[in-house]
């Protein structure tokens, strides 16, 4: 029989739990339809469950005429927030507080004359959100890129890996007279990565469970795969293939910040029954 | 005949020129003996010339009873300044303004609750000086060393190489919530290093001229030696050996920030006459 070991920190992170609870609470007591701008979280299975509870993801505020709007946990764009307010729509701000901290630091830096650099992925909704609140007056770097400026201020996407962040900071240290850096990688991201790496060291195969569209899950997968070649990224237990575990006695399970406990449990059970 | 090419920026840097001029001016008009605390600059030949002009380097303030005290260009220690003032000695502050900037930024960071890190060499008088004005409440790092602190502030020794500085900053970016960095490497150090590296690329041998006890000259030598194995660190023309230039048609000359023009000229002439 295969022994299954899970990381200590698994299931929703603080920000995702907070957003999902708030939306489900509203869904339970409200007769109105609830809309989220983009998926509330990057987990297709959970987004499906929300839909069954009357919570629908839409791409565009303009398609919402009435009802309640919930902000996605990664934050929405400034113009979206303005449109929601202008339309007089009821809303609940379910933006992760740690994402708001990124925004707050970025705005503080800009107000104080720093050229703002966001270390992260410019296609990720969180980065798009922060950038929009800077009125797009910011740069996004995902690798070493030196720029010259008297004052450079840096924040990081909450789900960025520490190595990339450090590389970005290193490159900027050369061209700035003053460099001010807020390390806004969230603690949950760091802890999960550390625990997953440690678990990979004592197991023979690893399962990383979470949305394929989830930034933190994908980075977790890449990090662990670099240590343990027998690492597989799955969204649900149905993707598990028996041949992955030929000759394997110990399997580790780690999950992204937007992976619900229920899916982790089902994955664990499936491996136990192989 | 050997062609000799010099870097554009050669001879005393701004801070050294300023210190030497001030001291020689005083020596010309004063009947008093002039003392410097430690050598005024890290060039033994120039220190000898100063001595001939009545400017003597002493190790300790306590040995000075009267006369005029000149601060060394790298800065003196806080307790030395206090002793000079307490004794009522006349003094001229010939500390390099760029070194004072390091001190000013370090004190500002400490006052604002940052854990202060000086990127540099803890045995160098400049670093000792800055650290003393922090009441020794600072750390000195010369390589990647992560520490954990809410707020970390960084300054650099003026003559540090950019790569080491960037490595120090990179390591600190991981453990700080806020990292505030003042890149206080002086422009002269950067320019000289860049020009020397470029010159090494178009010559067949390089001479780095300057004090063996000079930090910036030694680092310049190490950097250039890494690119051009036929690189030699000399203090004067008398150290030049003909066999260094067997089959060589082009020789480059670069100097430290404390190397006087007169020595550069003599080195150039000697190579021309080989």
PDB file of C-alpha atoms in Angstrom, chain A residues 114 162-163 165-167 169-170 173-174 176-183, chain B residues 114 162-163 165-167 169-170 173-174 176-183:
ATOM      1  CA  UNK A 114       9.729  56.393  -6.807  1.00  0.00           C
ATOM      2  CA  UNK A 162      11.400  34.315  -3.803  1.00  0.00           C
ATOM      3  CA  UNK A 163      14.190  33.525  -6.271  1.00  0.00           C
ATOM      4  CA  UNK A 165      11.914  38.398  -6.711  1.00  0.00           C
ATOM      5  CA  UNK A 166      15.517  38.429  -5.492  1.00  0.00           C
ATOM      6  CA  UNK A 167      16.811  38.424  -9.083  1.00  0.00           C
ATOM      7  CA  UNK A 169      15.832  43.315  -6.899  1.00  0.00           C
ATOM      8  CA  UNK A 170      19.464  42.428  -7.564  1.00  0.00           C
ATOM      9  CA  UNK A 173      20.295  47.671  -7.178  1.00  0.00           C
ATOM     10  CA  UNK A 174      22.842  48.643  -9.830  1.00  0.00           C
ATOM     11  CA  UNK A 176      19.202  53.180  -8.626  1.00  0.00           C
ATOM     12  CA  UNK A 177      20.605  55.768  -6.263  1.00  0.00           C
ATOM     13  CA  UNK A 178      17.866  54.752  -3.838  1.00  0.00           C
ATOM     14  CA  UNK A 179      16.041  51.462  -4.039  1.00  0.00           C
ATOM     15  CA  UNK A 180      13.082  50.812  -1.772  1.00  0.00           C
ATOM     16  CA  UNK A 181      11.718  47.325  -1.728  1.00  0.00           C
ATOM     17  CA  UNK A 182       8.568  45.919  -0.162  1.00  0.00           C
ATOM     18  CA  UNK A 183       8.680  42.142  -0.181  1.00  0.00           C
TER      19      UNK A 183
ATOM     20  CA  UNK B 114      16.032  50.202   9.880  1.00  0.00           C
ATOM     21  CA  UNK B 162      28.881  46.711  -8.058  1.00  0.00           C
ATOM     22  CA  UNK B 163      28.675  42.902  -8.269  1.00  0.00           C
ATOM     23  CA  UNK B 165      26.934  45.129  -3.673  1.00  0.00           C
ATOM     24  CA  UNK B 166      24.212  43.539  -5.811  1.00  0.00           C
ATOM     25  CA  UNK B 167      24.850  40.131  -4.233  1.00  0.00           C
ATOM     26  CA  UNK B 169      21.243  43.327  -1.674  1.00  0.00           C
ATOM     27  CA  UNK B 170      19.887  40.192  -3.350  1.00  0.00           C
ATOM     28  CA  UNK B 173      15.660  40.982  -0.231  1.00  0.00           C
ATOM     29  CA  UNK B 174      14.482  37.576   1.009  1.00  0.00           C
ATOM     30  CA  UNK B 176      13.137  41.831   4.932  1.00  0.00           C
ATOM     31  CA  UNK B 177       9.577  43.055   4.793  1.00  0.00           C
ATOM     32  CA  UNK B 178      10.983  46.417   3.741  1.00  0.00           C
ATOM     33  CA  UNK B 179      14.428  46.839   2.276  1.00  0.00           C
ATOM     34  CA  UNK B 180      15.780  50.337   1.669  1.00  0.00           C
ATOM     35  CA  UNK B 181      18.986  50.585  -0.262  1.00  0.00           C
ATOM     36  CA  UNK B 182      21.258  53.543  -0.914  1.00  0.00           C
ATOM     37  CA  UNK B 183      23.774  52.691  -3.610  1.00  0.00           C
TER      38      UNK B 183
END
